[in-house]
XYZ file of C-alpha atoms in Angstrom:
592
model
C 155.737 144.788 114.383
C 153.899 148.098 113.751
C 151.518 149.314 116.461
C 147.753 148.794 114.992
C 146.058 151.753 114.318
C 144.200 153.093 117.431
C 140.835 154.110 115.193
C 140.870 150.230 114.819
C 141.687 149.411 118.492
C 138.558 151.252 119.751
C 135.961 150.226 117.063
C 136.785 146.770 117.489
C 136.589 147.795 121.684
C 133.211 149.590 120.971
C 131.989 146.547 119.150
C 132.606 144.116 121.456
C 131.158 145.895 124.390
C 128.076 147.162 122.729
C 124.437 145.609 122.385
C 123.990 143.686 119.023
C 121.181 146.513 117.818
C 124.197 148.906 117.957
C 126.844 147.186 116.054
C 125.721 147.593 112.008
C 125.741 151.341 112.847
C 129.377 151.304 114.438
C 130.964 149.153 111.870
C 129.606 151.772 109.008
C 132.719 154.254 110.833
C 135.079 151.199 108.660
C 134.203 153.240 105.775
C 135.382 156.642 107.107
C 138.835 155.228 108.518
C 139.462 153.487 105.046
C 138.675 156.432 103.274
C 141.603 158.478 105.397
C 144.255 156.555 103.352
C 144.833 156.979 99.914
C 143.892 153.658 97.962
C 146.637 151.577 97.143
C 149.242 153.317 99.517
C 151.034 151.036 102.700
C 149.043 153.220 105.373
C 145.932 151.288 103.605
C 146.792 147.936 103.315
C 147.870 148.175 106.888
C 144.199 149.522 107.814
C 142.421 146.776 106.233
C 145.089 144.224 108.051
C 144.755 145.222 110.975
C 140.688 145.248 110.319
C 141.020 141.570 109.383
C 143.120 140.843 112.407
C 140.802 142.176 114.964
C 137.943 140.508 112.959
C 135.518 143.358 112.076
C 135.488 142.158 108.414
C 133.704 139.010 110.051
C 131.087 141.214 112.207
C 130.380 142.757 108.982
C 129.467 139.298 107.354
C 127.935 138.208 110.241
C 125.801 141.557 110.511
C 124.893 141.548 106.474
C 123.189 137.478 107.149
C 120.823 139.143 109.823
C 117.445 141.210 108.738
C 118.505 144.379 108.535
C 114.595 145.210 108.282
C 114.285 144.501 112.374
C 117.783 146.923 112.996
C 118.545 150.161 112.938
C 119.660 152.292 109.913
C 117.890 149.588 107.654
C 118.857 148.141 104.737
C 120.557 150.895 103.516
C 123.217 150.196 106.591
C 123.478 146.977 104.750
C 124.247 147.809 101.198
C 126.713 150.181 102.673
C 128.511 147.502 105.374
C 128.769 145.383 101.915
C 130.731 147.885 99.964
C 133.116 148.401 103.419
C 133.152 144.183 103.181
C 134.614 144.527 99.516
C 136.660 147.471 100.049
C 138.107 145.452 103.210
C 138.890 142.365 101.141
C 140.357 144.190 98.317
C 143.702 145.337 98.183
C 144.739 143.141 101.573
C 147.613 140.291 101.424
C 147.255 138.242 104.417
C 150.948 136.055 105.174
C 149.546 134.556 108.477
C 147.352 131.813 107.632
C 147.132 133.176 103.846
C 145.093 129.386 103.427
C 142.463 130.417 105.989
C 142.099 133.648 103.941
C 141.574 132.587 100.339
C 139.887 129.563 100.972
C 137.264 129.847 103.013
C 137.091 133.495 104.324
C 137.027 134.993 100.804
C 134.224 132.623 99.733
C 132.584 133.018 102.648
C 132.095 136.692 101.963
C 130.988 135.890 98.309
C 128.013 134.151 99.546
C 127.067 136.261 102.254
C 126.787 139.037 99.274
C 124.960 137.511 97.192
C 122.509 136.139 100.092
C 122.224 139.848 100.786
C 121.774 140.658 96.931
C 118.933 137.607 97.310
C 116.746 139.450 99.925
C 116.608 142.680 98.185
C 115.901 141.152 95.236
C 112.955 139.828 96.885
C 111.658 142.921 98.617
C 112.372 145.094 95.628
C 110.022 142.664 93.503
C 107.296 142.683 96.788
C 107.175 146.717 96.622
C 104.018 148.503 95.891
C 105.790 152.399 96.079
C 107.563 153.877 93.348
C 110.055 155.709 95.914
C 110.397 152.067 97.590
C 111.203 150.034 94.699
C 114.102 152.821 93.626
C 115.356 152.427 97.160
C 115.975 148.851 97.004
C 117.072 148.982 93.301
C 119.848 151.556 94.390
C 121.033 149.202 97.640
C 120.860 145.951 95.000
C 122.827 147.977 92.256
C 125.147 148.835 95.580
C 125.521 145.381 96.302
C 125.866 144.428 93.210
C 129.020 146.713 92.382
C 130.571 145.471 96.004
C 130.504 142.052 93.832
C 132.181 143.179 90.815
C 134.623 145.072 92.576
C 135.498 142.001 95.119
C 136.271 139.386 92.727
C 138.075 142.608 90.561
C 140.453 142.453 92.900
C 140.846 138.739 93.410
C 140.050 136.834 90.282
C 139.764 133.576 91.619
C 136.745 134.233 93.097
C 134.819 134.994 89.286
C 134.391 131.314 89.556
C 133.359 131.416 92.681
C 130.602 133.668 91.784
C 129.332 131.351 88.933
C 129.082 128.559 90.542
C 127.558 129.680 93.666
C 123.611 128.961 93.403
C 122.325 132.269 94.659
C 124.026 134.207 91.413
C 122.052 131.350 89.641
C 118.529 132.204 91.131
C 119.326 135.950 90.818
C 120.330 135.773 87.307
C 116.839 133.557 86.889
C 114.125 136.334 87.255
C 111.377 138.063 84.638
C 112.830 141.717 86.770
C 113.760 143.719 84.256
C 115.979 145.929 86.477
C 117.400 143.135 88.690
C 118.099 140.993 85.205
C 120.178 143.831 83.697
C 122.047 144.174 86.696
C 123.053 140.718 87.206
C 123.785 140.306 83.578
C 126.059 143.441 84.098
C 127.837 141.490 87.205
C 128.129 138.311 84.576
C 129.832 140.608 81.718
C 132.249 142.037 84.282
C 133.354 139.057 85.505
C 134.123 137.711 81.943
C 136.138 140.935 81.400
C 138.057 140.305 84.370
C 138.800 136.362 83.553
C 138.362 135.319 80.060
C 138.254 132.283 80.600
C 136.117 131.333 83.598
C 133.617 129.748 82.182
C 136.029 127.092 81.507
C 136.726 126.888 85.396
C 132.687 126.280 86.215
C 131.101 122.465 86.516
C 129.326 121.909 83.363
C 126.023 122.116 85.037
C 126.658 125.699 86.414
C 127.536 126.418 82.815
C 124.816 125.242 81.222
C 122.523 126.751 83.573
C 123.654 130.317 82.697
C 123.590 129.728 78.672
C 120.290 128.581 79.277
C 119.077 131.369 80.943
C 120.427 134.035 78.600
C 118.892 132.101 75.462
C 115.951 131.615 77.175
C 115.899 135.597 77.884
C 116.260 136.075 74.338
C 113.346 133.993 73.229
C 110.726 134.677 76.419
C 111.155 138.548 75.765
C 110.939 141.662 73.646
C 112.659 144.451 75.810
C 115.357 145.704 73.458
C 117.370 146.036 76.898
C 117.765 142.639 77.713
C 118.105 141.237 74.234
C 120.983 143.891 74.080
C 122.478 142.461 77.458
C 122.163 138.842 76.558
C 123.434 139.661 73.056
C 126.553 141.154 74.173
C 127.281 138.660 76.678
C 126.441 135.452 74.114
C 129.000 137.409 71.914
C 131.586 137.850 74.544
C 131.506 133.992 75.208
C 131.536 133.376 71.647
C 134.976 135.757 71.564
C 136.788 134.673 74.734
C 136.108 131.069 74.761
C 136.244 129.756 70.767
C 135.317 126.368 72.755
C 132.265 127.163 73.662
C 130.891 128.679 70.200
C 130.574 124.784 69.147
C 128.319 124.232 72.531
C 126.170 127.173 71.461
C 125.617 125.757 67.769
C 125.110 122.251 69.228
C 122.897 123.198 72.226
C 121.001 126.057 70.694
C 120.509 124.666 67.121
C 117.880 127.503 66.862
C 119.493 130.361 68.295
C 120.267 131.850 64.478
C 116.834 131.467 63.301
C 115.820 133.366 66.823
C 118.292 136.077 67.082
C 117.931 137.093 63.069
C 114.074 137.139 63.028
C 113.435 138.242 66.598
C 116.179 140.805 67.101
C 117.379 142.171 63.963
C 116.747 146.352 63.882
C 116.446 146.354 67.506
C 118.999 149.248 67.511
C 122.204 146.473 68.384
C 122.880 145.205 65.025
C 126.423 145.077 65.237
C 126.481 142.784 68.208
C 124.074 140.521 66.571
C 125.890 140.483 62.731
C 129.048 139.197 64.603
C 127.389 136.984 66.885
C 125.767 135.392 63.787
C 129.203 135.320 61.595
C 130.752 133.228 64.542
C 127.655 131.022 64.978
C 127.603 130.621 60.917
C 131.044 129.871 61.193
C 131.007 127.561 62.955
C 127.848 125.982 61.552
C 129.690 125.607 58.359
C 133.070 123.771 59.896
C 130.346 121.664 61.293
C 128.894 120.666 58.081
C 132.612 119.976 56.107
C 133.044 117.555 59.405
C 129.389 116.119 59.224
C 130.466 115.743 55.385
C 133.477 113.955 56.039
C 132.005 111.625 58.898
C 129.001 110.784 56.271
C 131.084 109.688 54.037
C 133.564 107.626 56.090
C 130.457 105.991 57.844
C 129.011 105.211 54.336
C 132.059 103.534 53.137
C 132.510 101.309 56.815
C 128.443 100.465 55.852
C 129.393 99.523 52.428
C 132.738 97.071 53.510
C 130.735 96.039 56.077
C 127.221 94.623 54.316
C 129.182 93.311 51.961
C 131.064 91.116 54.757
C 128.002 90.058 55.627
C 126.093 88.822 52.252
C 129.737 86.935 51.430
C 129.317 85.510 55.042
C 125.412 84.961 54.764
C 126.171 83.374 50.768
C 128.663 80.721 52.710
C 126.218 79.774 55.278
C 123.454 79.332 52.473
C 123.891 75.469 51.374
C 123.836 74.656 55.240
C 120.955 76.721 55.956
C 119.051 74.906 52.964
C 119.604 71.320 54.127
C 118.548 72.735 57.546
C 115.158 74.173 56.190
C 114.540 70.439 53.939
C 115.273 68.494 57.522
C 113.015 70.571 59.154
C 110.826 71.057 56.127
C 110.266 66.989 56.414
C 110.402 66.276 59.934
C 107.172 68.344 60.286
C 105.383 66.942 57.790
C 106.366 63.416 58.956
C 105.209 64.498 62.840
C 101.703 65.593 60.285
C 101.554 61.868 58.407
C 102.228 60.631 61.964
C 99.493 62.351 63.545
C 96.640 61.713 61.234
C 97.203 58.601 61.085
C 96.914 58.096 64.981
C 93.618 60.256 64.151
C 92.441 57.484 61.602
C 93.020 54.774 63.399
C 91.274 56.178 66.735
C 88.187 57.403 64.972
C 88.056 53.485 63.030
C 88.865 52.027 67.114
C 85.566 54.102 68.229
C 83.412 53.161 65.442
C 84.524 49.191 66.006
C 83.647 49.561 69.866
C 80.119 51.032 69.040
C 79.150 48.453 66.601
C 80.558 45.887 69.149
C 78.420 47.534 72.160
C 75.496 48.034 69.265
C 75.949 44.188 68.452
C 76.164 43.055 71.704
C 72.952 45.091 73.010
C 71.145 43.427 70.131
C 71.953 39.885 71.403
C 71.231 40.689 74.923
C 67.605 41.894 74.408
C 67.488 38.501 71.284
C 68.449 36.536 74.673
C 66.153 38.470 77.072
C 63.348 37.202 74.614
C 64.050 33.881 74.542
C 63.941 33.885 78.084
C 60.402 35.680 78.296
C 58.976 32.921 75.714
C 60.226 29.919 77.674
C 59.583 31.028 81.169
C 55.816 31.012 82.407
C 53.781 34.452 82.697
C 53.654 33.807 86.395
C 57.143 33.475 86.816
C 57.975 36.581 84.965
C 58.164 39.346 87.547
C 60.034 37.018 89.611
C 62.673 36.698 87.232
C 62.596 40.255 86.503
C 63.683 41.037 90.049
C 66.028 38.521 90.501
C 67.728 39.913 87.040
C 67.700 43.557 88.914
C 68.866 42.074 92.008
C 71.787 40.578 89.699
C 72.449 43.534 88.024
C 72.440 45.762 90.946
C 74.598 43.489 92.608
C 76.832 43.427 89.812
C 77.032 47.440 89.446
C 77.821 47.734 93.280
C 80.592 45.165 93.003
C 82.321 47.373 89.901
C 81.352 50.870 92.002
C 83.397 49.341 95.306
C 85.780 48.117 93.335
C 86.674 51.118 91.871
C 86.265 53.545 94.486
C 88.448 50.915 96.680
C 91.158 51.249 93.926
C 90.772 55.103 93.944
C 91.340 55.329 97.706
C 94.363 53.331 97.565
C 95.869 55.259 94.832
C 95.087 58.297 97.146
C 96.322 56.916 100.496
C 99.438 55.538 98.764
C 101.773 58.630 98.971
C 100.571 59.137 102.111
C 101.426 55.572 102.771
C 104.805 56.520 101.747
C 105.554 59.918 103.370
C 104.482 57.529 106.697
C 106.849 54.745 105.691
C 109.641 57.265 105.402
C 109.148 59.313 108.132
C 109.245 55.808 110.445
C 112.586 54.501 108.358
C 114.391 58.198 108.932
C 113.132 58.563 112.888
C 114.788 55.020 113.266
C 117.747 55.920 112.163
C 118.214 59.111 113.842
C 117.348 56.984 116.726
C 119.956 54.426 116.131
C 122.361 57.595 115.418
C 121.505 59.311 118.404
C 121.970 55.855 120.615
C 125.361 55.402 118.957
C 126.746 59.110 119.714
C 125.465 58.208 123.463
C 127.490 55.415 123.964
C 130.489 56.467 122.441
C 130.403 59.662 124.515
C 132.914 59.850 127.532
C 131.705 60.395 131.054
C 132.649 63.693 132.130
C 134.601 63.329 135.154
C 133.008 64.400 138.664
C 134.129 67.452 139.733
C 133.931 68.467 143.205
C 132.128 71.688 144.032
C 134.561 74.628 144.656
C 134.366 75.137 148.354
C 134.089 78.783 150.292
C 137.396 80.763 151.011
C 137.355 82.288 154.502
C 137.322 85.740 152.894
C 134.275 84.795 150.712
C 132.227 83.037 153.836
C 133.227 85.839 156.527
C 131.667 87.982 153.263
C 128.620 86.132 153.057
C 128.061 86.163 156.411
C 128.117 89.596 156.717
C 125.200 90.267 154.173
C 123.343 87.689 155.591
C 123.499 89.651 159.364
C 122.980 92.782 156.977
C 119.595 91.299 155.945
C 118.395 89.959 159.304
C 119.284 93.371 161.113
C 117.129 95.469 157.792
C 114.149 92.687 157.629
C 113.923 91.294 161.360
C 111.577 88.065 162.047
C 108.442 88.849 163.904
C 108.365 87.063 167.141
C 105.804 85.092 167.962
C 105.582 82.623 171.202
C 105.597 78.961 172.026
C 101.377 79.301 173.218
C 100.448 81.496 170.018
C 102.266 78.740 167.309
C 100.217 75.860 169.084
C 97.103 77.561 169.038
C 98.047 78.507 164.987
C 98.729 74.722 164.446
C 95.166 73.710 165.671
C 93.810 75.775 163.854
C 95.004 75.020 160.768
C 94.274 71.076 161.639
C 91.023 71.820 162.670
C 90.071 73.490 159.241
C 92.269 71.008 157.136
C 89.967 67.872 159.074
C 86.890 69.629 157.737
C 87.782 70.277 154.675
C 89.017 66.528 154.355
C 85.244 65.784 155.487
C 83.490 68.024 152.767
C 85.715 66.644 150.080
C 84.635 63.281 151.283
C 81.140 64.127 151.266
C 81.034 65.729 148.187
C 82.766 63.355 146.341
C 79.910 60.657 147.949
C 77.156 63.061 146.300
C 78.878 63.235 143.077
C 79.169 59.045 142.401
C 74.883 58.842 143.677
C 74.360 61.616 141.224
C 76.123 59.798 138.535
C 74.455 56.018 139.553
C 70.859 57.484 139.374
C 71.638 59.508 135.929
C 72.803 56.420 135.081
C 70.028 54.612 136.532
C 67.546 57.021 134.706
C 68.910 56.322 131.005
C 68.529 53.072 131.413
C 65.018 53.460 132.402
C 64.317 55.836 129.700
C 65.826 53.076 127.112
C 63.796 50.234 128.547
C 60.482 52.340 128.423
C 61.280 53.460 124.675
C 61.654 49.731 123.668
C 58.889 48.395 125.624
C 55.890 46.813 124.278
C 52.248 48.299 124.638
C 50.272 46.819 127.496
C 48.392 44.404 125.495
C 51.298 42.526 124.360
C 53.642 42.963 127.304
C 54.163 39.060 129.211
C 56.207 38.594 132.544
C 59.815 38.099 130.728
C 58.772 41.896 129.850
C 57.859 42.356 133.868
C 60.690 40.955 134.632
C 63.012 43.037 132.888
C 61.347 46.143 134.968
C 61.702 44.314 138.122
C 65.330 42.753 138.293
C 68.617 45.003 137.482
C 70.460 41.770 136.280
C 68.553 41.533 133.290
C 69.361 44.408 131.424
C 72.471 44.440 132.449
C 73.160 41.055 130.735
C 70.659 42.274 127.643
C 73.257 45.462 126.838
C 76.725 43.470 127.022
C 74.641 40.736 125.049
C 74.508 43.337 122.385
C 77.483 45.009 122.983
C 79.076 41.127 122.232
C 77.314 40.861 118.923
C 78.381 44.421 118.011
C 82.022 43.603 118.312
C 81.597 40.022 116.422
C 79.273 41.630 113.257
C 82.587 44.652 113.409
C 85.193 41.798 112.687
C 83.354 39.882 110.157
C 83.040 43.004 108.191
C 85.133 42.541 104.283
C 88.235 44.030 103.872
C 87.153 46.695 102.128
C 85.093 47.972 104.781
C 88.142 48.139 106.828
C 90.725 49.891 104.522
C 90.323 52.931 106.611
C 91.795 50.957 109.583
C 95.277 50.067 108.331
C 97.147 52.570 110.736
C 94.417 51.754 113.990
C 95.606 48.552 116.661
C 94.197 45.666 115.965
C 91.851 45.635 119.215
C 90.665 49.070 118.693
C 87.315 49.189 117.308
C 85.310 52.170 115.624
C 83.514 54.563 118.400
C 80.530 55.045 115.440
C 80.047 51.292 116.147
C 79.808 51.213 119.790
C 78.196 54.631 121.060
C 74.643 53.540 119.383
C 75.324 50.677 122.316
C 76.912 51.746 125.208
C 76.010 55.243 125.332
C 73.361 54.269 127.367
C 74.422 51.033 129.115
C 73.661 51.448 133.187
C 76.183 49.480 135.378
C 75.050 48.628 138.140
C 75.859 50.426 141.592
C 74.891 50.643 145.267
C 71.297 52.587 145.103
């Protein structure tokens, strides 16, 4: 192998050792040392190899992603460090790792250019100076060339360039001067690959037709309609494919580039841009023709498929429309006659209520003439009572009726839930007894390795949490103590518990006192069975349960309907309405 060259060997050692301020101003000595060879020649290639090898083409695209505005020499050291980057890539044929080169370090560089092309896009827009925005114009157009002359010498990478979304954004901007330029770097790379708008995704394609046509019909500067012109025209000629996307797409791109832009001072450009899109427009139209016609003729075979088809069909379809046809008007006869016959069944029920209303007041007359005039009102009010008695029976009746029909799916749901909880009882009783006992199994004693084990954490323990002490004098006195206070507590318990049962015998004492005094006579009426009851505690005693005993005797001669409430209650159980009203207040006696 050939030594490297030693210009190489100490940049790369200056770069390395030096602060990162330092290194955009060393690498710009790259463009000196390539300069030394002729272009094209071995000494060159070998340069830019050995350049590669030692990795100062990456410091460059790692310098050109920082802001050059914060280093020193500016962004003029960057537009120049991207020319060295193109130069460096141009012209060099790697054969170790040739993968590594063309795949990602070659696209790699493409986007760090136009990144770079991005930002001084960006400032050069932002200026306020003249002198400023000619600056950054001359480092974009700088930039700009270091493109073109990149993918020049590698043509793979014109695809590259169009599909990569910062060439998008820069070729979508109302700069006039930035717009040229970007439509110049567009035009190159068609010259240098004919065809690679064939090799772009359809939406990368799409997006740059879009933007030219939409150049042509958002502006007036005779520039850029010149720019987009020529570069619509040198699709139109490179890729014949695409000239039927522009008529399609565009359908009125003609109609804007022959009012719009005719005598702008490119009329040549435009006149063949037209004749291809007229061209094409008119192939179109014998097609269009041709499909018209062969579509009319497949409409023609095709309706008249379907009136032979719909002519077959038509007998069935008639005795289909007289069934239905007379079904309806049947379900009509049918219904108005219902309708007759419940209007006649309403009118018959009214003269009958009408009919017998008349014979009840002709009989309530009758009555009145043969039953004295003293004995009237009396017979009025027993014919209320009657009536009355009569209306409550039919109310019960039916609101007994109603509740049944109410409580019967309830009735049900109960009925079921009892039949399925039996037998998943019975199930559950015959899986018991059919299961086997599960033999005993003895406990699995201690090894002597496990116990000598435990019994060394348990002396670990002791010794980390020892026991107080405490003596044989000093337990006793702790034990009588704690006897002493349990006996008293025992005591107050005791007393308390006396306290509580005399409260509760004089409360009870008092209601019945209160009771007694409520129902008591006045003082002129009161006799000695009334002093009596005052005097002995026997007597009222006997006087509540005497009620309480009729209470529970008028509760079971109660009618069934009274009871239909009841049906899920014990037999023995009666009503706690019934009884409170009674024994709410009942005092048993106590000792005083």
């Amino acid at each position: 192998l050939a030594a490297a060259d030693p210009r190489v060997l100490a940049l790369a050692a200056q770069v390395t050792e030096s602060r990162e301020q330092d290194i955009p101003l060393l690498l710009l000595k790259l463009k000196g040392i390539l300069n030394s060879a002729s272009l094209g020649c071995e000494e060159s290639r070998k340069i830019k190899q050995d350049i590669y090898d030692y990795d100062l083409a990456r410091y460059c695209m790692l310098v050109l992603r920082q802001d050059h505005s914060r280093l020193r020499g500016g962004w003029a050291t960057a537009a120049q460090l991207a020319e060295i980057l193109s130069h460096c890539c141009v012209g060099l044929e790697v054969k170790e790792d040739p993968e590594e080169f063309y795949k990602k370090f070659l696209p790699s560089a493409v986007d760090t250019l136009l990144f770079l092309g991005r930002r001084l896009q960006a400032r050069f827009i932002r200026a306020v100076k003249d002198e400023e925005k000619q600056d950054f114009l001359r480092w974009f157009q700088t930039v700009a060339d270091a493109i073109c002359w990149l993918f020049g010498g590698h043509i793979q990478l014109a695809a590259c360039v169009l599909q990569n979304g910062h060439f998008l954004k820069l070729l979508i901007t109302d700069d006039v001067e930035t717009a040229i330029t970007m439509m110049s770097v567009l035009h190159n790379s068609l010259r240098v690959n004919s065809s690679v708008l064939l090799q772009v995704d359809e939406g990368s394609l799409h997006s740059v037709l879009d933007e030219l046509v939409y150049k042509l019909s958002s502006t007036t500067n005779p520039v850029i309609g010149n720019a987009a012109t020529k570069l619509l025209l040198l699709v139109a000629k490179f890729c014949k494919q695409l000239v039927k996307l522009l008529a399609a797409r565009y359908k009125g791109l003609k109609g804007l580039l022959s009012k719009q832009w005719t005598g702008k001072g490119f009329d040549r450009d435009l006149s063949q841009l037209l004749d291809l899109l007229y061209s094409e427009q008119s192939n179109g139209k014998t097609e269009m023709q041709r499909q018209h016609q062969a579509a009319c003729i497949i409409q023609a075979v095709w309706r008249g498929f379907q009136t032979r088809k719909r002519l077959k069909k038509l007998p069935q379809a008639v005795i289909t429309l007289q069934r239905s046809f007379r079904a309806k008007r049947e379900q009509e006869l049918q219904h108005f006659k219902k309708q007759k016959e419940d209007e006649a069944l309403k009118l018959q029920m009214q003269l009958q209520r009408q009919r017998a209303m008349r014979l009840f007041h002709e009989r309530q007359l009758a009555l009145l003439e043969i039953i004295h005039a003293s004995q009237v009102n009396k017979y009025m009010e027993e014919m209320e009572g009657k009536s009355a008695l009569t209306i409550q029976r039919f109310w019960r009746g039916y609101r007994a009726r109603r509740n049944f029909h109410q409580r019967r799916q309830s009735l049900k749901e109960y009925k079921a839930a009892v039949i399925i909880q039996r037998a998943a009882c019975k199930f559950l009783e015959k899986r018991r007894r059919r299961r086997p006992l599960s033999p005993w199994k003895d406990p699995k004693g201690l090894t002597d390795e496990q116990r000598l084990a435990l019994q060394q954490k348990v002396d670990d323990y002791i010794k980390l949490h020892p026991a107080s002490q405490m003596s044989e004098e000093m337990s006793k006195e702790l034990h009588m103590q704690a006897q002493e206070k349990l006996a008293q507590f025992l005591l107050r318990s005791r007393l308390d518990q006396r306290a509580a049962q005399r409260r509760e015998t004089l409360l009870a004492q008092v209601n019945t006192d209160v009771e007694l005094l409520m129902n008591a006579p006045g003082l002129a009426e009161t006799t000695e069975k009334d002093l009596d009851v005052f005097m002995s505690r026997s007597i009222p005693v006997a006087t509540k349960a005497r009620q309480t005993h009729n209470t529970m005797l008028k509760y079971t001669r109660w009618p069934w309907w009274k009871k239909l409430g009841d049906e899920f209650e014990e037999d023995d159980v009666i009503p706690d309405d019934a009884l409170n009203a009674e024994l709410g207040t009942l005092f048993i006696g106590g000792r005083k």
